[in-house]
CSV table of C-alpha atoms in Angstrom, one decimal:
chain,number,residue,atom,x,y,z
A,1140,UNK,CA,57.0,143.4,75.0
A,1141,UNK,CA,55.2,143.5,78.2
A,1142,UNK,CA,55.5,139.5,80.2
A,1143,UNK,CA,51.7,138.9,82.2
A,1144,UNK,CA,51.6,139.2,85.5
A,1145,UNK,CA,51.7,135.6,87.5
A,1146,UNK,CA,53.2,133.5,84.6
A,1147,UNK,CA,56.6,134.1,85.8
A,1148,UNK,CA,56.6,131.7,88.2
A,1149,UNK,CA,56.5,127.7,87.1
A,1150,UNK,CA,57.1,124.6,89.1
A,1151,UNK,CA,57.7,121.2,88.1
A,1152,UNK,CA,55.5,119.4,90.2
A,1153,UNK,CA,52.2,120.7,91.6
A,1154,UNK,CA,52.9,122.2,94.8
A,1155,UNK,CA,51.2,120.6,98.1
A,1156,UNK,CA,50.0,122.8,99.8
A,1157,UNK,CA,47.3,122.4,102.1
A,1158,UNK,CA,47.6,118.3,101.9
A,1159,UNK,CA,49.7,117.7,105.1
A,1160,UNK,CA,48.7,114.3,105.8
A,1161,UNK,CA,48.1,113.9,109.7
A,1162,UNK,CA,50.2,111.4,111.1
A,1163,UNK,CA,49.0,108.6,113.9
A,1164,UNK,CA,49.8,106.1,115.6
A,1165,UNK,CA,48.3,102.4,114.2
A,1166,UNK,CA,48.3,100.7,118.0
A,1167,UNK,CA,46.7,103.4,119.5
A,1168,UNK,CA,44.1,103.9,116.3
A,1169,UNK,CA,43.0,100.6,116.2
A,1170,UNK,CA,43.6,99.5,119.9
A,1171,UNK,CA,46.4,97.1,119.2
A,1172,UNK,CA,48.5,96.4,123.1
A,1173,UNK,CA,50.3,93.6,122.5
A,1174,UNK,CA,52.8,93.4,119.1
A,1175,UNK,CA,53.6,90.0,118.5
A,1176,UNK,CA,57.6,89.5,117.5
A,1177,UNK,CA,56.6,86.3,116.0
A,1178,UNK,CA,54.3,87.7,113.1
A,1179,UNK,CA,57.3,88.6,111.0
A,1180,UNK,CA,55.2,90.0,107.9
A,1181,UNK,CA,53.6,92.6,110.4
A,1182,UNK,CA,57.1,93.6,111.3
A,1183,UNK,CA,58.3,94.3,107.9
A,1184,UNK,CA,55.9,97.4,107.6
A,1185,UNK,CA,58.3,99.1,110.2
A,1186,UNK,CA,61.7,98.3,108.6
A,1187,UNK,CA,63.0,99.7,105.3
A,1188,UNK,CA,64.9,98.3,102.6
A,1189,UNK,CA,68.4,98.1,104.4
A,1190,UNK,CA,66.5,96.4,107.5
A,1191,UNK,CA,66.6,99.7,109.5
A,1192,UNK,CA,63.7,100.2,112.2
A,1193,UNK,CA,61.9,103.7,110.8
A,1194,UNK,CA,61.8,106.3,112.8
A,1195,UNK,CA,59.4,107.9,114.8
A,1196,UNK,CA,58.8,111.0,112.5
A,1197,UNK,CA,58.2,108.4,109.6
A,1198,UNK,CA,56.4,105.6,110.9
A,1199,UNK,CA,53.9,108.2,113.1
A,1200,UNK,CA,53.7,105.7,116.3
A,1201,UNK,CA,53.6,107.5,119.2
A,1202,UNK,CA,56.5,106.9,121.9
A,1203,UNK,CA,55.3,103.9,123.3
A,1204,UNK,CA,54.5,102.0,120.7
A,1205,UNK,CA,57.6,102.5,118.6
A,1206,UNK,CA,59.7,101.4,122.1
A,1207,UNK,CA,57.2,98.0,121.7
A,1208,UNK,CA,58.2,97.9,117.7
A,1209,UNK,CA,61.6,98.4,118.5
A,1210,UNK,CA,61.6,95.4,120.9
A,1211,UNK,CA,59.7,92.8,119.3
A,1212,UNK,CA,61.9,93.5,116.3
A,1213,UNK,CA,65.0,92.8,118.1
A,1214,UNK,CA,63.3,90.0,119.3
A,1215,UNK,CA,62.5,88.3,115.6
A,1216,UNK,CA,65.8,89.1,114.8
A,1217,UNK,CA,67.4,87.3,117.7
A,1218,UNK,CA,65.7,84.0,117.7
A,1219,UNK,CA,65.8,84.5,113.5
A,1220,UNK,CA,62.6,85.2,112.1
A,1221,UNK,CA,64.1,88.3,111.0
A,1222,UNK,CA,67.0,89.0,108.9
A,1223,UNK,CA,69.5,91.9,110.5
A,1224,UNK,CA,70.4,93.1,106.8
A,1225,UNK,CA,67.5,92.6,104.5
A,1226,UNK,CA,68.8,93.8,100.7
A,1227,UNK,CA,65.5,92.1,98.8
A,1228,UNK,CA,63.6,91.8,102.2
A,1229,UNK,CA,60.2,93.4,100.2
């Protein structure tokens, strides 16, 4: 009983290759210089669940703009627009 060739091998989800998604950087995309600390809703697309600022690697801003994130969230958080620990923040 003789198994065909290629059927050996199954996955459980389709496998991606070739769909490597470019990263970019939003600011430098769509010419945005200034992020404003007091538009808290913008904000939230750069924090996750716990209230953690993402990461470079995830968030795809280039260097300067995620040191511009990082500060105007610190700001909103100081003066309180933002919440340091945000369980049901989304």
């Amino acid at each position: 009983m003789s198994k065909p060739k290629g059927k050996d091998i199954r996955f459980l989800a389709a496998t991606k290759i070739g769909l490597i998604k470019k990263k970019y950087c939003r600011f430098k995309k769509s010419g945005i210089r200034y992020i404003d600390y007091k538009d808290p809703d913008y904000l939230l697309k750069f924090i996750n669940e716990q209230g953690k600022i993402l990461p470079r690697r995830l968030s795809g801003n280039s260097l300067k703009y995620q040191r511009k994130v990082a500060q105007a969230v610190k700001r909103a958080r100081h003066i309180g627009i933002l919440p340091y620990v945000a369980d049901l923040l989304k």
